[in-house]
Amino acid sequence: PNYNDIDDYNNFVRDVNAPHAEGYQVTSKVQYVEANNPNNISSSQTFYKKVTVTVTNTYLSYPIILSYIFTLK
């Protein structure tokens, strides 16, 4: 992908290894969501996209999950 649109990051996976920060994996998912309830995934295209980024590592007890809603309006 060109990574010039948020949709290009759907199913993105990147391993991150830096000095003193080895073994991280960053993944992202982009989904259309309902305007009135962004927690509900829409099966059809809407003006709202929810991007969820997850960071995992064997040393983390739980993954770090960040979500953000983008709108086309």
mmCIF file of C-alpha atoms in Angstrom:
data_model
loop_
_atom_site.group_PDB
_atom_site.id
_atom_site.type_symbol
_atom_site.label_atom_id
_atom_site.label_comp_id
_atom_site.label_asym_id
_atom_site.label_seq_id
_atom_site.Cartn_x
_atom_site.Cartn_y
_atom_site.Cartn_z
ATOM 1 C CA PRO A 1 0.000 0.000 0.000
ATOM 2 C CA ASN A 2 0.930 3.635 -0.442
ATOM 3 C CA TYR A 3 -0.077 4.521 3.138
ATOM 4 C CA ASN A 4 -1.636 7.761 1.908
ATOM 5 C CA ASP A 5 -5.088 6.972 3.341
ATOM 6 C CA ILE A 6 -6.131 5.586 6.707
ATOM 7 C CA ASP A 7 -7.648 2.526 4.995
ATOM 8 C CA ASP A 8 -4.155 1.504 3.908
ATOM 9 C CA TYR A 9 -3.361 0.686 7.538
ATOM 10 C CA ASN A 10 -6.002 -2.034 7.807
ATOM 11 C CA ASN A 11 -4.274 -5.270 8.898
ATOM 12 C CA PHE A 12 -0.937 -3.452 9.163
ATOM 13 C CA VAL A 13 1.686 -5.389 11.148
ATOM 14 C CA ARG A 14 5.122 -4.153 12.157
ATOM 15 C CA ASP A 15 7.712 -5.703 14.417
ATOM 16 C CA VAL A 16 9.615 -3.113 16.449
ATOM 17 C CA ASN A 17 13.075 -3.856 17.779
ATOM 18 C CA ALA A 18 15.164 -1.074 19.239
ATOM 19 C CA PRO A 19 17.930 -1.121 21.839
ATOM 20 C CA HIS A 20 16.342 -1.919 25.222
ATOM 21 C CA ALA A 21 12.924 -2.291 23.542
ATOM 22 C CA GLU A 22 12.958 -5.587 21.711
ATOM 23 C CA GLY A 23 10.115 -7.812 20.618
ATOM 24 C CA TYR A 24 7.247 -5.366 20.226
ATOM 25 C CA GLN A 25 4.601 -5.927 17.596
ATOM 26 C CA VAL A 26 2.283 -3.163 16.399
ATOM 27 C CA THR A 27 -0.898 -4.088 14.541
ATOM 28 C CA SER A 28 -3.786 -1.988 13.305
ATOM 29 C CA LYS A 29 -7.312 -2.568 12.124
ATOM 30 C CA VAL A 30 -9.577 -0.089 10.303
ATOM 31 C CA GLN A 31 -13.337 -0.607 10.392
ATOM 32 C CA TYR A 32 -16.427 1.368 9.436
ATOM 33 C CA VAL A 33 -18.581 2.127 12.467
ATOM 34 C CA GLU A 34 -22.075 3.461 13.074
ATOM 35 C CA ALA A 35 -22.422 7.217 13.517
ATOM 36 C CA ASN A 36 -24.597 6.978 16.631
ATOM 37 C CA ASN A 37 -22.581 4.217 18.279
ATOM 38 C CA PRO A 38 -18.907 3.954 17.271
ATOM 39 C CA ASN A 39 -18.593 0.711 19.236
ATOM 40 C CA ASN A 40 -20.809 -1.006 16.663
ATOM 41 C CA ILE A 41 -19.000 -2.149 13.540
ATOM 42 C CA SER A 42 -20.945 -1.397 10.375
ATOM 43 C CA SER A 43 -21.230 -3.954 7.591
ATOM 44 C CA SER A 44 -21.622 -1.132 5.068
ATOM 45 C CA GLN A 45 -19.572 1.960 4.318
ATOM 46 C CA THR A 46 -20.173 4.972 6.609
ATOM 47 C CA PHE A 47 -18.576 8.370 7.160
ATOM 48 C CA TYR A 48 -16.861 7.057 10.302
ATOM 49 C CA LYS A 49 -13.794 4.827 10.515
ATOM 50 C CA LYS A 50 -12.470 3.349 13.724
ATOM 51 C CA VAL A 51 -8.747 2.674 13.826
ATOM 52 C CA THR A 52 -7.540 0.320 16.533
ATOM 53 C CA VAL A 53 -3.805 0.051 17.167
ATOM 54 C CA THR A 54 -2.551 -2.778 19.363
ATOM 55 C CA VAL A 55 0.948 -3.105 20.834
ATOM 56 C CA THR A 56 2.061 -6.454 22.216
ATOM 57 C CA ASN A 57 5.212 -7.775 23.816
ATOM 58 C CA THR A 58 5.997 -10.866 25.870
ATOM 59 C CA TYR A 59 6.893 -8.602 28.797
ATOM 60 C CA LEU A 60 3.513 -6.841 28.802
ATOM 61 C CA SER A 61 0.855 -8.414 30.997
ATOM 62 C CA TYR A 62 -1.832 -7.041 28.681
ATOM 63 C CA PRO A 63 -1.690 -5.520 25.207
ATOM 64 C CA ILE A 64 -1.846 -1.751 24.827
ATOM 65 C CA ILE A 65 -4.909 -0.899 22.731
ATOM 66 C CA LEU A 66 -5.647 2.561 21.364
ATOM 67 C CA SER A 67 -8.708 3.459 19.284
ATOM 68 C CA TYR A 68 -9.587 6.613 17.386
ATOM 69 C CA ILE A 69 -12.553 7.566 15.197
ATOM 70 C CA PHE A 70 -11.875 9.331 11.909
ATOM 71 C CA THR A 71 -14.698 11.039 10.083
ATOM 72 C CA LEU A 72 -15.093 11.962 6.442
ATOM 73 C CA LYS A 73 -17.579 14.749 7.203
#
